[in-house]
Coordinates of C-alpha atoms in Angstrom, one line a residue:
X29 CA 0.0 0.0 0.0
X30 CA 1.4 3.4 -1.0
X31 CA 1.3 6.0 1.7
X32 CA 0.7 9.6 0.5
X33 CA 2.2 11.7 3.2
X34 CA 2.3 15.0 1.3
X35 CA -1.2 15.5 0.0
X36 CA -2.9 18.5 -1.5
X37 CA -6.3 16.9 -2.2
X38 CA -8.5 17.3 0.9
X39 CA -10.9 19.4 -1.2
X40 CA -11.3 16.5 -3.5
X41 CA -12.2 14.3 -0.5
X42 CA -14.6 16.8 1.0
X43 CA -16.0 18.2 -2.3
X44 CA -18.9 15.8 -2.8
X45 CA -19.8 15.9 0.9
X46 CA -19.9 19.7 0.8
X47 CA -21.9 19.8 -2.4
X48 CA -24.5 17.5 -1.0
X49 CA -25.0 19.8 2.0
X50 CA -27.1 22.1 -0.4
X51 CA -29.6 19.2 -0.8
X52 CA -30.0 19.1 3.0
X53 CA -30.4 22.8 3.5
X54 CA -33.9 22.3 4.8
X55 CA -32.5 20.5 7.8
X56 CA -30.0 23.3 8.7
X57 CA -31.7 24.5 11.9
X58 CA -32.2 20.9 13.2
X59 CA -28.5 20.2 12.5
X60 CA -27.6 23.4 14.4
X61 CA -29.7 22.4 17.5
X62 CA -28.2 18.9 17.5
X63 CA -24.7 20.3 17.3
X64 CA -25.2 22.8 20.1
X65 CA -26.7 20.0 22.3
X66 CA -23.7 17.7 21.5
X67 CA -21.3 20.5 22.5
X68 CA -23.2 21.2 25.7
X69 CA -23.3 17.6 26.9
X70 CA -19.6 17.0 26.1
X71 CA -18.6 20.2 28.0
X72 CA -20.8 19.2 30.9
X73 CA -19.3 15.7 30.8
X74 CA -15.8 17.2 31.0
X75 CA -17.0 19.5 33.8
X76 CA -18.4 16.5 35.7
X77 CA -15.1 14.7 35.6
X78 CA -13.1 17.7 36.5
X79 CA -15.4 18.7 39.4
X80 CA -15.5 15.2 40.7
X81 CA -11.7 15.1 40.9
X82 CA -11.5 18.6 42.2
X83 CA -14.0 17.8 44.9
X84 CA -12.2 14.7 46.0
X85 CA -8.9 16.6 46.1
X86 CA -10.5 19.4 48.1
X87 CA -12.0 17.0 50.6
X88 CA -8.8 15.0 51.1
X89 CA -6.6 18.1 51.6
X90 CA -8.8 19.5 54.4
X91 CA -8.9 18.4 58.0
X92 CA -11.6 15.9 59.0
X93 CA -13.5 18.5 61.1
X94 CA -14.0 20.9 58.3
X95 CA -17.6 21.8 57.5
X96 CA -18.1 20.4 54.0
X97 CA -21.0 22.8 53.4
X98 CA -18.7 25.8 53.4
X99 CA -16.1 27.3 51.2
X100 CA -14.6 25.7 48.1
X101 CA -16.0 22.2 48.9
X102 CA -19.6 23.5 48.8
X103 CA -19.0 25.4 45.5
X104 CA -17.5 22.3 44.0
X105 CA -20.3 20.1 45.3
X106 CA -23.0 22.4 43.9
X107 CA -21.2 22.7 40.6
X108 CA -20.9 18.9 40.4
X109 CA -24.7 18.4 40.9
X110 CA -25.5 21.0 38.3
X111 CA -23.0 19.5 35.8
X112 CA -24.4 15.9 36.3
X113 CA -28.0 17.1 35.8
X114 CA -27.1 19.2 32.8
X115 CA -25.0 16.4 31.3
X116 CA -27.9 13.9 31.5
X117 CA -30.4 16.5 30.1
X118 CA -28.2 17.4 27.1
X119 CA -27.3 13.8 26.5
X120 CA -31.0 13.0 26.1
X121 CA -31.7 16.1 24.0
X122 CA -28.8 15.4 21.7
X123 CA -29.7 11.8 21.3
X124 CA -33.3 12.7 20.4
X125 CA -32.4 15.5 18.0
X126 CA -29.7 13.4 16.3
X127 CA -32.2 10.6 15.6
X128 CA -34.8 13.0 14.3
X129 CA -32.1 14.5 12.1
X130 CA -31.0 11.0 10.9
X131 CA -34.5 10.0 9.8
X132 CA -35.0 13.3 8.1
X133 CA -31.7 13.1 6.3
X134 CA -32.6 9.6 5.0
X135 CA -36.1 10.8 3.9
X136 CA -34.7 13.9 2.2
X137 CA -31.9 12.0 0.3
X138 CA -34.0 9.1 -0.7
X139 CA -36.8 11.4 -2.0
X140 CA -34.2 13.3 -3.9
X141 CA -32.8 10.1 -5.5
X142 CA -36.4 9.0 -6.3
X143 CA -37.2 12.3 -7.9
X144 CA -34.0 12.2 -9.9
X145 CA -34.8 8.6 -11.1
X146 CA -38.3 9.7 -12.1
X147 CA -36.9 12.7 -13.9
X148 CA -34.3 10.9 -15.9
X149 CA -36.3 7.7 -16.7
X150 CA -36.1 6.1 -19.1
X151 CA -33.4 7.8 -21.1
X152 CA -31.1 8.4 -18.2
X153 CA -31.4 4.8 -17.0
X154 CA -30.4 3.1 -20.2
X155 CA -26.7 3.0 -19.2
X156 CA -27.2 2.4 -15.5
X157 CA -27.7 -0.9 -13.7
X158 CA -30.9 -1.0 -11.7
X159 CA -29.1 -2.6 -8.8
X160 CA -26.5 0.1 -8.6
X161 CA -29.1 2.8 -8.6
X162 CA -30.9 0.9 -5.9
X163 CA -27.6 0.7 -4.0
X164 CA -27.3 4.5 -4.2
X165 CA -30.8 4.9 -2.8
X166 CA -30.2 2.4 0.1
X167 CA -26.6 1.7 1.1
X168 CA -25.0 5.0 -0.1
X169 CA -27.8 7.0 1.6
X170 CA -27.3 5.0 4.8
X171 CA -23.6 5.9 4.8
X172 CA -24.4 9.6 4.3
X173 CA -27.1 9.6 7.0
X174 CA -24.5 8.4 9.5
X175 CA -22.2 11.2 8.5
X176 CA -24.6 14.1 8.3
X177 CA -26.8 13.2 11.3
X178 CA -24.1 11.9 13.7
X179 CA -20.8 13.4 12.7
X180 CA -21.2 16.9 11.5
X181 CA -22.0 17.9 15.1
X182 CA -18.9 16.0 16.2
X183 CA -16.8 18.0 13.8
X184 CA -18.1 21.3 15.1
X185 CA -17.7 20.1 18.7
X186 CA -14.1 19.0 17.9
X187 CA -13.3 22.7 17.4
X188 CA -15.4 24.2 20.3
X189 CA -14.8 21.6 23.0
X190 CA -10.9 21.5 22.9
X191 CA -10.8 25.3 22.8
X192 CA -13.0 25.6 25.9
X193 CA -11.1 22.9 27.8
X194 CA -7.7 24.2 26.7
X195 CA -8.7 27.7 27.9
X196 CA -9.6 26.2 31.3
X197 CA -6.2 24.3 31.4
X198 CA -4.3 27.5 30.6
X199 CA -6.1 29.4 33.3
X200 CA -5.2 26.6 35.8
X201 CA -1.7 25.7 34.8
X202 CA -0.4 28.3 32.4
X203 CA 1.1 27.8 28.9
X204 CA 1.7 24.1 29.6
X205 CA -2.0 23.6 29.2
X206 CA -1.4 23.9 25.4
X207 CA 0.2 20.5 25.4
X208 CA -3.2 18.8 25.2
X209 CA -4.4 21.1 22.4
X210 CA -1.2 20.3 20.4
X211 CA -1.8 16.6 20.8
X212 CA -5.5 16.9 19.8
X213 CA -4.5 18.9 16.6
X214 CA -1.9 16.2 15.8
X215 CA -4.5 13.5 16.3
X216 CA -7.1 15.0 13.9
X217 CA -4.4 15.8 11.2
X218 CA -3.4 12.1 10.8
X219 CA -6.2 11.1 8.4
X220 CA -5.5 14.1 6.2
X221 CA -2.0 12.7 5.6
X222 CA -3.7 9.8 3.8
X223 CA -6.5 11.9 2.2
X224 CA -5.6 11.1 -1.5
X225 CA -5.3 7.4 -0.8
X226 CA -8.5 7.4 1.3
X227 CA -10.4 9.0 -1.5
X228 CA -9.3 6.4 -4.0
X229 CA -10.0 3.5 -1.6
X230 CA -13.5 4.9 -0.8
X231 CA -14.4 5.1 -4.5
X232 CA -13.1 1.6 -5.1
X233 CA -15.1 0.2 -2.1
X234 CA -18.3 1.9 -3.2
X235 CA -17.9 0.9 -6.8
X236 CA -17.4 -2.8 -5.9
X237 CA -20.3 -2.6 -3.4
X238 CA -22.5 -1.2 -6.2
X239 CA -21.4 -4.0 -8.6
X240 CA -22.2 -6.7 -6.0
X241 CA -25.6 -5.1 -5.2
X242 CA -26.4 -5.0 -9.0
X243 CA -25.4 -8.6 -9.5
X244 CA -27.5 -9.7 -6.5
X245 CA -30.4 -7.6 -7.6
X246 CA -30.4 -8.8 -11.1
X247 CA -30.0 -12.4 -9.9
X248 CA -33.1 -12.1 -7.7
X249 CA -35.1 -10.5 -10.6
X250 CA -34.1 -13.1 -13.1
X251 CA -34.0 -16.2 -10.9
X252 CA -36.5 -18.1 -13.0
X253 CA -34.5 -17.5 -16.2
X254 CA -31.2 -18.4 -14.4
X255 CA -32.7 -21.7 -13.2
X256 CA -34.3 -22.4 -16.6
X257 CA -31.1 -21.9 -18.5
X258 CA -28.9 -23.8 -16.0
X259 CA -26.9 -20.7 -15.2
X260 CA -27.0 -21.1 -11.4
X261 CA -23.3 -22.0 -11.1
X262 CA -22.3 -19.2 -13.4
X263 CA -24.3 -16.7 -11.3
X264 CA -22.8 -18.0 -8.1
X265 CA -19.3 -17.5 -9.6
X266 CA -20.2 -13.9 -10.5
X267 CA -21.4 -13.3 -6.9
X268 CA -18.3 -15.0 -5.4
X269 CA -16.0 -13.0 -7.7
X270 CA -17.7 -9.7 -6.9
X271 CA -17.6 -10.5 -3.2
X272 CA -13.9 -11.3 -3.3
X273 CA -13.1 -8.0 -5.2
X274 CA -15.1 -6.1 -2.5
X275 CA -13.3 -7.9 0.3
X276 CA -9.9 -7.0 -1.2
X277 CA -10.9 -3.3 -1.5
X278 CA -12.2 -3.4 2.1
X279 CA -9.0 -5.0 3.4
X280 CA -6.9 -2.2 1.8
X281 CA -9.3 0.3 3.4
X282 CA -9.0 -1.4 6.8
X283 CA -5.1 -1.6 6.5
X284 CA -4.9 2.1 6.0
X285 CA -7.3 2.7 8.8
X286 CA -5.3 0.5 11.1
X287 CA -2.1 2.4 10.4
X288 CA -3.9 5.7 11.1
X289 CA -5.2 4.3 14.4
X290 CA -1.7 3.1 15.4
X291 CA -0.4 6.6 14.8
X292 CA -3.3 8.1 16.7
X293 CA -2.6 5.9 19.7
X294 CA 1.0 6.9 19.6
X295 CA 0.0 10.6 19.6
X296 CA -2.4 10.1 22.6
X297 CA 0.3 8.2 24.5
X298 CA 3.0 10.8 23.9
X299 CA 0.7 13.6 24.8
X300 CA -0.4 11.9 28.0
X301 CA 3.1 11.0 29.1
X302 CA 4.4 14.5 28.3
X303 CA 1.6 16.0 30.4
X304 CA 2.3 13.6 33.3
X305 CA 6.0 14.4 33.2
X306 CA 5.7 18.1 32.8
X307 CA 2.9 18.6 35.4
X308 CA 4.5 16.1 37.9
X309 CA 7.8 18.1 37.6
X310 CA 5.8 21.3 38.3
X311 CA 4.1 19.8 41.4
X312 CA 7.5 18.6 42.7
X313 CA 8.9 22.1 42.1
X314 CA 6.0 23.8 43.9
X315 CA 4.7 25.5 40.8
X316 CA 1.5 23.5 40.7
X317 CA -0.8 22.6 43.6
X318 CA -0.9 18.9 44.1
X319 CA -4.7 19.0 44.2
X320 CA -4.8 20.3 40.6
X321 CA -2.7 17.5 39.2
X322 CA -5.6 15.0 38.8
X323 CA -7.8 17.8 37.5
X324 CA -5.2 18.6 34.8
X325 CA -5.1 14.9 33.8
X326 CA -8.9 14.7 33.5
X327 CA -9.1 17.9 31.4
X328 CA -6.4 16.6 29.2
X329 CA -8.4 13.5 28.5
X330 CA -11.5 15.7 27.9
X331 CA -9.5 17.7 25.3
X332 CA -9.0 14.4 23.4
X333 CA -12.6 13.1 23.6
X334 CA -14.0 15.2 20.7
X335 CA -10.7 14.9 18.8
X336 CA -10.9 11.1 19.0
X337 CA -14.5 11.3 17.8
X338 CA -13.6 13.5 14.8
X339 CA -10.6 11.3 14.1
X340 CA -12.9 8.3 13.7
X341 CA -15.1 10.3 11.3
X342 CA -12.1 11.4 9.3
X343 CA -11.0 7.8 8.9
X344 CA -14.2 7.1 7.0
X345 CA -14.3 10.2 4.9
X346 CA -13.1 8.3 1.8
X347 CA -16.1 6.0 2.0
X348 CA -18.6 8.8 2.8
X349 CA -17.2 11.0 0.0
X350 CA -17.6 8.2 -2.5
X351 CA -21.1 7.6 -1.3
X352 CA -21.9 11.3 -1.7
X353 CA -20.4 11.3 -5.2
X354 CA -22.6 8.4 -6.3
X355 CA -25.7 9.9 -4.8
X356 CA -24.9 13.3 -6.4
X357 CA -24.3 11.6 -9.8
X358 CA -27.9 10.4 -9.7
X359 CA -29.4 13.6 -8.3
X360 CA -27.6 15.8 -10.8
X361 CA -28.0 13.5 -13.8
X362 CA -29.1 15.6 -16.8
X363 CA -32.6 15.1 -18.0
X364 CA -33.0 14.2 -21.6
X365 CA -36.5 15.7 -21.5
X366 CA -36.5 19.2 -20.0
X367 CA -39.6 20.5 -18.4
X368 CA -40.6 24.1 -19.0
X369 CA -38.9 26.7 -16.9
X370 CA -40.4 27.0 -13.4
X371 CA -41.1 23.4 -12.8
X372 CA -39.0 20.8 -11.1
X373 CA -39.7 17.1 -10.8
X374 CA -40.7 15.9 -7.4
X375 CA -42.5 19.1 -6.5
X376 CA -39.5 21.2 -5.5
X377 CA -41.1 24.2 -7.2
X378 CA -44.2 25.8 -5.9
X379 CA -47.4 24.6 -7.5
X380 CA -48.1 28.1 -8.8
X381 CA -44.8 28.1 -10.7
X382 CA -45.4 24.8 -12.4
X383 CA -48.9 25.7 -13.3
X384 CA -47.8 29.0 -14.8
X385 CA -45.1 27.3 -16.8
X386 CA -47.5 24.8 -18.2
X387 CA -50.6 26.9 -18.6
X388 CA -48.8 29.5 -20.6
X389 CA -49.0 26.9 -23.5
X390 CA -51.5 24.4 -22.3
X391 CA -55.2 25.3 -21.9
X392 CA -55.9 22.2 -19.8
X393 CA -53.2 22.8 -17.2
X394 CA -54.8 25.9 -15.7
X395 CA -58.3 24.5 -15.1
X396 CA -57.5 20.8 -14.8
X397 CA -59.8 19.9 -17.7
X398 CA -59.3 16.7 -19.6
X399 CA -57.6 16.9 -23.0
X400 CA -59.7 16.1 -26.1
X401 CA -57.0 13.7 -27.4
X402 CA -56.2 15.0 -30.9
X403 CA -52.6 13.9 -31.8
X404 CA -50.3 15.3 -34.4
X405 CA -46.8 14.2 -35.4
X406 CA -45.4 17.1 -37.4
X407 CA -42.2 16.2 -39.3
X408 CA -40.9 14.2 -36.4
X409 CA -37.3 13.0 -36.5
X410 CA -35.8 11.0 -33.6
X411 CA -32.8 8.8 -32.8
X412 CA -31.6 7.4 -29.5
X413 CA -28.1 8.3 -30.7
X414 CA -27.1 11.0 -33.2
X415 CA -25.8 8.4 -35.7
X416 CA -28.8 6.0 -35.5
X417 CA -32.1 7.6 -36.6
X418 CA -35.2 5.7 -35.7
X419 CA -37.9 8.0 -37.0
X420 CA -37.5 10.2 -40.1
X421 CA -40.1 12.8 -41.1
X422 CA -43.2 11.3 -39.5
X423 CA -46.3 13.3 -40.4
X424 CA -49.5 11.8 -38.8
X425 CA -52.8 13.2 -37.6
X426 CA -55.1 11.3 -35.3
X427 CA -58.4 12.9 -34.5
X428 CA -59.8 12.9 -30.9
X429 CA -61.5 9.6 -30.1
X430 CA -60.0 7.8 -33.1
X431 CA -58.5 4.3 -32.7
X432 CA -55.3 3.7 -34.8
X433 CA -53.0 0.7 -35.1
X434 CA -49.4 1.4 -35.7
X435 CA -47.7 -1.7 -37.3
X436 CA -44.3 -2.5 -38.8
X437 CA -41.4 -4.8 -38.5
X438 CA -39.3 -4.9 -35.3
X439 CA -37.1 -1.8 -35.1
X440 CA -39.4 0.2 -37.4
X441 CA -40.1 2.8 -34.7
X442 CA -43.5 1.8 -33.4
X443 CA -42.7 1.7 -29.7
X444 CA -40.6 4.9 -30.1
X445 CA -43.7 6.7 -31.4
X446 CA -45.5 5.5 -28.2
X447 CA -42.6 6.7 -26.0
X448 CA -42.7 10.1 -27.7
X449 CA -46.5 10.3 -27.0
X450 CA -45.9 10.0 -23.3
X451 CA -42.9 12.3 -23.5
X452 CA -40.3 9.8 -22.3
X453 CA -38.3 11.5 -25.0
X454 CA -38.6 14.6 -27.2
X455 CA -38.2 14.6 -31.0
X456 CA -34.8 15.7 -32.2
X457 CA -36.7 17.6 -34.9
X458 CA -40.3 18.4 -35.4
X459 CA -43.0 18.2 -32.7
X460 CA -45.6 15.9 -31.3
X461 CA -48.7 17.8 -30.4
X462 CA -51.7 17.1 -28.2
X463 CA -54.8 19.2 -29.0
X464 CA -52.5 21.5 -30.9
X465 CA -50.0 22.0 -28.1
X466 CA -46.4 20.7 -28.5
X467 CA -45.7 18.2 -25.8
X468 CA -42.3 19.7 -25.2
X469 CA -44.1 22.9 -24.0
X470 CA -45.9 20.9 -21.3
X471 CA -44.6 19.4 -18.1
X472 CA -44.0 15.7 -18.6
X473 CA -46.0 14.8 -15.5
X474 CA -49.0 16.6 -16.9
X475 CA -48.6 15.0 -20.3
X476 CA -48.8 11.6 -18.6
X477 CA -52.0 12.6 -16.8
X478 CA -53.5 12.8 -20.3
X479 CA -51.6 10.1 -22.1
X480 CA -51.3 6.6 -20.6
X481 CA -49.2 3.8 -22.0
X482 CA -49.6 0.1 -21.2
X483 CA -46.6 -1.9 -22.2
X484 CA -46.0 -5.6 -23.0
X485 CA -44.4 -6.2 -19.6
X486 CA -46.4 -4.2 -17.0
X487 CA -45.1 -4.1 -13.5
X488 CA -47.5 -5.0 -10.6
X489 CA -46.7 -4.2 -7.0
X490 CA -46.8 -6.7 -4.2
X491 CA -50.2 -6.4 -2.5
X492 CA -53.7 -7.3 -3.5
X493 CA -55.7 -6.9 -6.8
X494 CA -57.6 -4.1 -5.1
X495 CA -54.5 -2.2 -4.0
X496 CA -53.0 -2.4 -7.5
X497 CA -56.2 -1.2 -9.1
X498 CA -56.5 1.7 -6.7
X499 CA -53.1 2.9 -7.7
X500 CA -54.7 3.9 -11.0
X501 CA -57.7 5.6 -9.4
X502 CA -57.6 5.9 -5.5
X503 CA -61.2 7.1 -5.5
X504 CA -62.7 4.2 -7.6
X505 CA -65.8 2.5 -6.2
X506 CA -66.2 -1.2 -5.9
X507 CA -68.5 -1.1 -9.0
X508 CA -65.9 0.8 -11.0
X509 CA -63.2 -1.8 -10.0
X510 CA -65.3 -4.7 -11.2
X511 CA -66.3 -2.9 -14.4
X512 CA -62.7 -2.3 -15.3
X513 CA -61.8 -5.9 -14.6
X514 CA -64.8 -7.1 -16.7
X515 CA -63.7 -4.9 -19.5
X516 CA -60.2 -6.3 -19.3
X517 CA -61.7 -9.9 -19.5
X518 CA -60.4 -10.6 -16.0
X519 CA -63.5 -10.2 -13.8
X520 CA -64.7 -13.8 -14.0
X521 CA -61.3 -15.0 -13.0
X522 CA -61.1 -12.7 -10.0
X523 CA -64.6 -13.7 -8.9
X524 CA -63.5 -17.4 -8.9
X525 CA -60.8 -16.7 -6.3
X526 CA -61.8 -17.0 -2.6
X527 CA -60.4 -13.6 -1.7
X528 CA -61.7 -11.9 -4.8
X529 CA -60.3 -8.4 -5.0
X530 CA -58.2 -9.0 -1.9
X531 CA -56.3 -11.9 -3.6
X532 CA -52.6 -11.4 -2.9
X533 CA -50.3 -10.6 -5.8
X534 CA -46.6 -11.4 -5.5
X535 CA -43.9 -9.0 -6.4
X536 CA -44.0 -7.9 -10.0
X537 CA -47.2 -10.0 -10.3
X538 CA -45.2 -13.2 -9.8
X539 CA -48.3 -15.2 -8.7
X540 CA -50.2 -14.3 -11.9
X541 CA -49.9 -15.6 -15.4
X542 CA -48.6 -13.4 -18.1
X543 CA -52.1 -12.9 -19.5
X544 CA -53.5 -12.1 -16.1
X545 CA -50.8 -9.5 -15.5
X546 CA -51.5 -7.9 -18.9
X547 CA -55.3 -7.8 -18.3
X548 CA -54.8 -6.3 -14.8
X549 CA -52.7 -3.6 -16.3
X550 CA -55.4 -2.9 -18.9
X551 CA -58.0 -2.7 -16.0
X552 CA -55.7 -0.1 -14.4
X553 CA -55.7 1.8 -17.7
X554 CA -59.5 1.7 -17.9
X555 CA -59.8 3.1 -14.4
X556 CA -57.5 6.0 -15.3
X557 CA -59.7 6.7 -18.3
X558 CA -57.0 8.9 -20.0
X559 CA -57.6 11.1 -23.0
X560 CA -55.1 9.1 -25.0
X561 CA -54.5 5.4 -24.4
X562 CA -51.4 3.8 -26.0
X563 CA -51.4 0.0 -26.0
X564 CA -47.9 -1.3 -26.8
X565 CA -48.2 -5.0 -27.6
X566 CA -50.7 -5.5 -24.8
X567 CA -52.4 -8.5 -26.4
X568 CA -49.1 -10.4 -26.7
X569 CA -49.9 -12.6 -23.7
X570 CA -53.6 -13.0 -24.3
X571 CA -55.4 -16.0 -25.8
X572 CA -57.7 -15.5 -28.7
X573 CA -60.9 -15.4 -26.6
X574 CA -59.4 -12.9 -24.1
X575 CA -58.0 -10.8 -26.9
X576 CA -61.4 -10.5 -28.6
X577 CA -63.0 -9.6 -25.2
X578 CA -60.5 -6.9 -24.5
X579 CA -60.8 -5.6 -28.1
X580 CA -64.6 -5.4 -27.7
X581 CA -64.1 -3.5 -24.4
X582 CA -61.7 -1.0 -26.1
X583 CA -64.2 -0.6 -28.9
X584 CA -66.9 0.3 -26.4
X585 CA -64.6 2.8 -24.7
X586 CA -63.6 4.5 -28.0
X587 CA -66.0 7.4 -27.4
X588 CA -63.9 10.2 -25.8
X589 CA -60.7 8.2 -25.7
X590 CA -58.0 8.3 -28.5
X591 CA -56.5 4.8 -28.7
X592 CA -53.1 4.0 -30.3
X593 CA -52.6 0.3 -30.7
X594 CA -49.0 -0.9 -31.3
X595 CA -49.4 -4.5 -32.5
X596 CA -48.1 -7.5 -34.5
X597 CA -51.0 -9.8 -34.1
X598 CA -53.4 -9.9 -37.1
X599 CA -56.5 -10.2 -34.9
X600 CA -55.7 -7.0 -33.1
X601 CA -54.8 -5.2 -36.3
X602 CA -57.8 -6.3 -38.2
X603 CA -60.2 -5.1 -35.5
X604 CA -58.7 -1.6 -35.7
X605 CA -60.5 0.9 -38.0
X606 CA -57.3 2.5 -39.2
X607 CA -53.8 1.1 -39.7
X608 CA -50.6 3.0 -40.1
X609 CA -47.6 1.0 -41.5
X610 CA -44.0 2.0 -40.6
X611 CA -40.9 0.9 -42.4
X612 CA -37.4 2.2 -41.7
X613 CA -38.7 5.0 -39.6
X614 CA -41.2 6.3 -42.2
X615 CA -44.9 6.0 -42.8
X616 CA -45.3 4.0 -46.0
X617 CA -49.1 3.2 -45.8
X618 CA -52.2 4.5 -44.1
X619 CA -55.7 3.1 -44.3
X620 CA -58.0 0.3 -43.1
X621 CA -56.8 -3.3 -42.8
X622 CA -58.6 -4.3 -46.0
X623 CA -57.4 -1.3 -47.9
X624 CA -53.7 -1.9 -47.0
X625 CA -54.0 -5.6 -47.9
X626 CA -55.3 -4.5 -51.3
X627 CA -52.8 -1.7 -51.9
X628 CA -49.6 -2.3 -49.9
X629 CA -47.1 -5.1 -50.8
X630 CA -45.2 -4.1 -47.7
X631 CA -48.2 -4.7 -45.5
X632 CA -49.0 -8.1 -47.0
X633 CA -45.4 -9.0 -46.6
X634 CA -45.4 -8.0 -43.0
X635 CA -48.4 -10.1 -42.3
X636 CA -46.9 -13.0 -44.2
X637 CA -50.0 -13.1 -46.4
X638 CA -49.7 -15.8 -49.1
X639 CA -51.3 -13.4 -51.7
X640 CA -48.6 -10.8 -51.2
X641 CA -47.8 -10.8 -54.9
X642 CA -51.4 -11.4 -56.0
X643 CA -54.2 -8.8 -56.4
X644 CA -56.7 -11.4 -55.2
X645 CA -57.2 -11.0 -51.5
X646 CA -60.6 -12.8 -50.9
X647 CA -59.2 -15.0 -48.2
X648 CA -57.3 -12.3 -46.4
X649 CA -58.7 -12.4 -42.9
X650 CA -58.8 -16.2 -42.3
X651 CA -55.3 -17.0 -43.7
X652 CA -53.7 -13.9 -42.2
X653 CA -55.2 -14.8 -38.8
X654 CA -53.8 -18.3 -39.0
X655 CA -50.4 -17.0 -40.0
X656 CA -50.4 -14.5 -37.1
X657 CA -51.4 -17.1 -34.5
X658 CA -48.5 -19.3 -35.8
X659 CA -46.1 -16.3 -35.3

């Protein structure tokens, strides 16, 4: 291990920690009160020790017939009682305040991380492992909670406490009282000699911990696939390798910490011995009263108490700094989709500010009215990277209440159009408009109140059927819940379960079949009743009967709801009044299912229709349906 004894990078170590303080500005007064309480209880603890020794010395140096209620003894006794009571009181107050602060720090940081994830999703998450982000929200925040709630006060007290005690020592014994202060300063400076090394080690430990968390998280999420593919041994090897790498990093961290501790013990020992020798010599020479000798020793120890506490904190600064850096990386991650000025995700900005920013362009934002649902793609270009365009010059108008199927080969841009509709991304050129208002001029949160997307792999939360449905509409009545389930072709299944709506759903809907998860997600969408409903391959896990039932329900709900169906299955496409065909990021055909079969070779080829090269399409629906079911 390389020791960096001359180091000029303490700012690099403290930088992320200081930057994150701005996030915790709302807890500033609570932190101040906690710090003052900590300083008070440590000063009274030092006073308790000094007064105890002083009282004992005063009693032993007086004759046995002295009235202990008079003179110096009485003063010391009264002072000791006050110090003991005050010490107990401030110990309790500091403990209470520090715990309140700790929980508020955790709450604040985790909400900030959550708001950031919500703000940057999905674009900002594409290059991040879910487990590492979860690690930042949990383990990294826990490390920061310990620092901000329990050690910032110690740091302030490490300055105030020794100064007060040293002043007392100097008053009692003269300039030799500075010996203890010199030792305390030497003690707290030790970790800074290793600051550069500590910063590197902290980042390495946090990086490896994040890697291990990600592997464990992904393993738990994909356990079924791991077992099915016989990858258990390989996954165990990955976990073992990541664990060993983390252990090596932690051993290096512990080795440096051990060297620092050894040096600190040496400093304390040298300071204590020096104090003993110097003050004993002064007692022998008559320069110091013998009764003050034990008081000096107690105060010397009291000088070191806060210094030892801050030393322990400084030893972990590398780890805390790395945790702060990882959390700040998430919190300050740039958003690919920028909301209008005056609004911040997570509600940081006043509601009036967000409303003003949105209502300046959006007539529905000010009065909360429901959008009509008219959609326009105006010369829309988009690519996930500058060199790989996905959509090129899309021009499309969908009237309010219309149902349109968007079809095309894989990679043609269908799902991308759906993602643009809910403003997960903004076009690189052109605009997507809702009721004539560009979506980029609206707050993303408000867009998603009007436009709802149901994907092929919906996520369901652990709980009951009822609790998952109420997430979509907390005010829904029992009748509305059952109506939505019936429309999603799931009502009869739920009724057959003993618990009905209170049937327990495992995490991510693990206790449901793929089709049941899909239909429950559709029921959630029906409860939301958005102005625009985007169904992205939602029939993929449905059997033919359920698909037909869901299709009929969607048809009944067409009035007032614009529906965009992204699909491959012929039965879904054929049921849709209007079909838009994409190829290579462009619209190449637009019309009804029958019209496109008659006029578009690309459409016939996409469906695998046997008459793709023939003008005779009399057997279109039956043969196309059979082909689609085989696919």
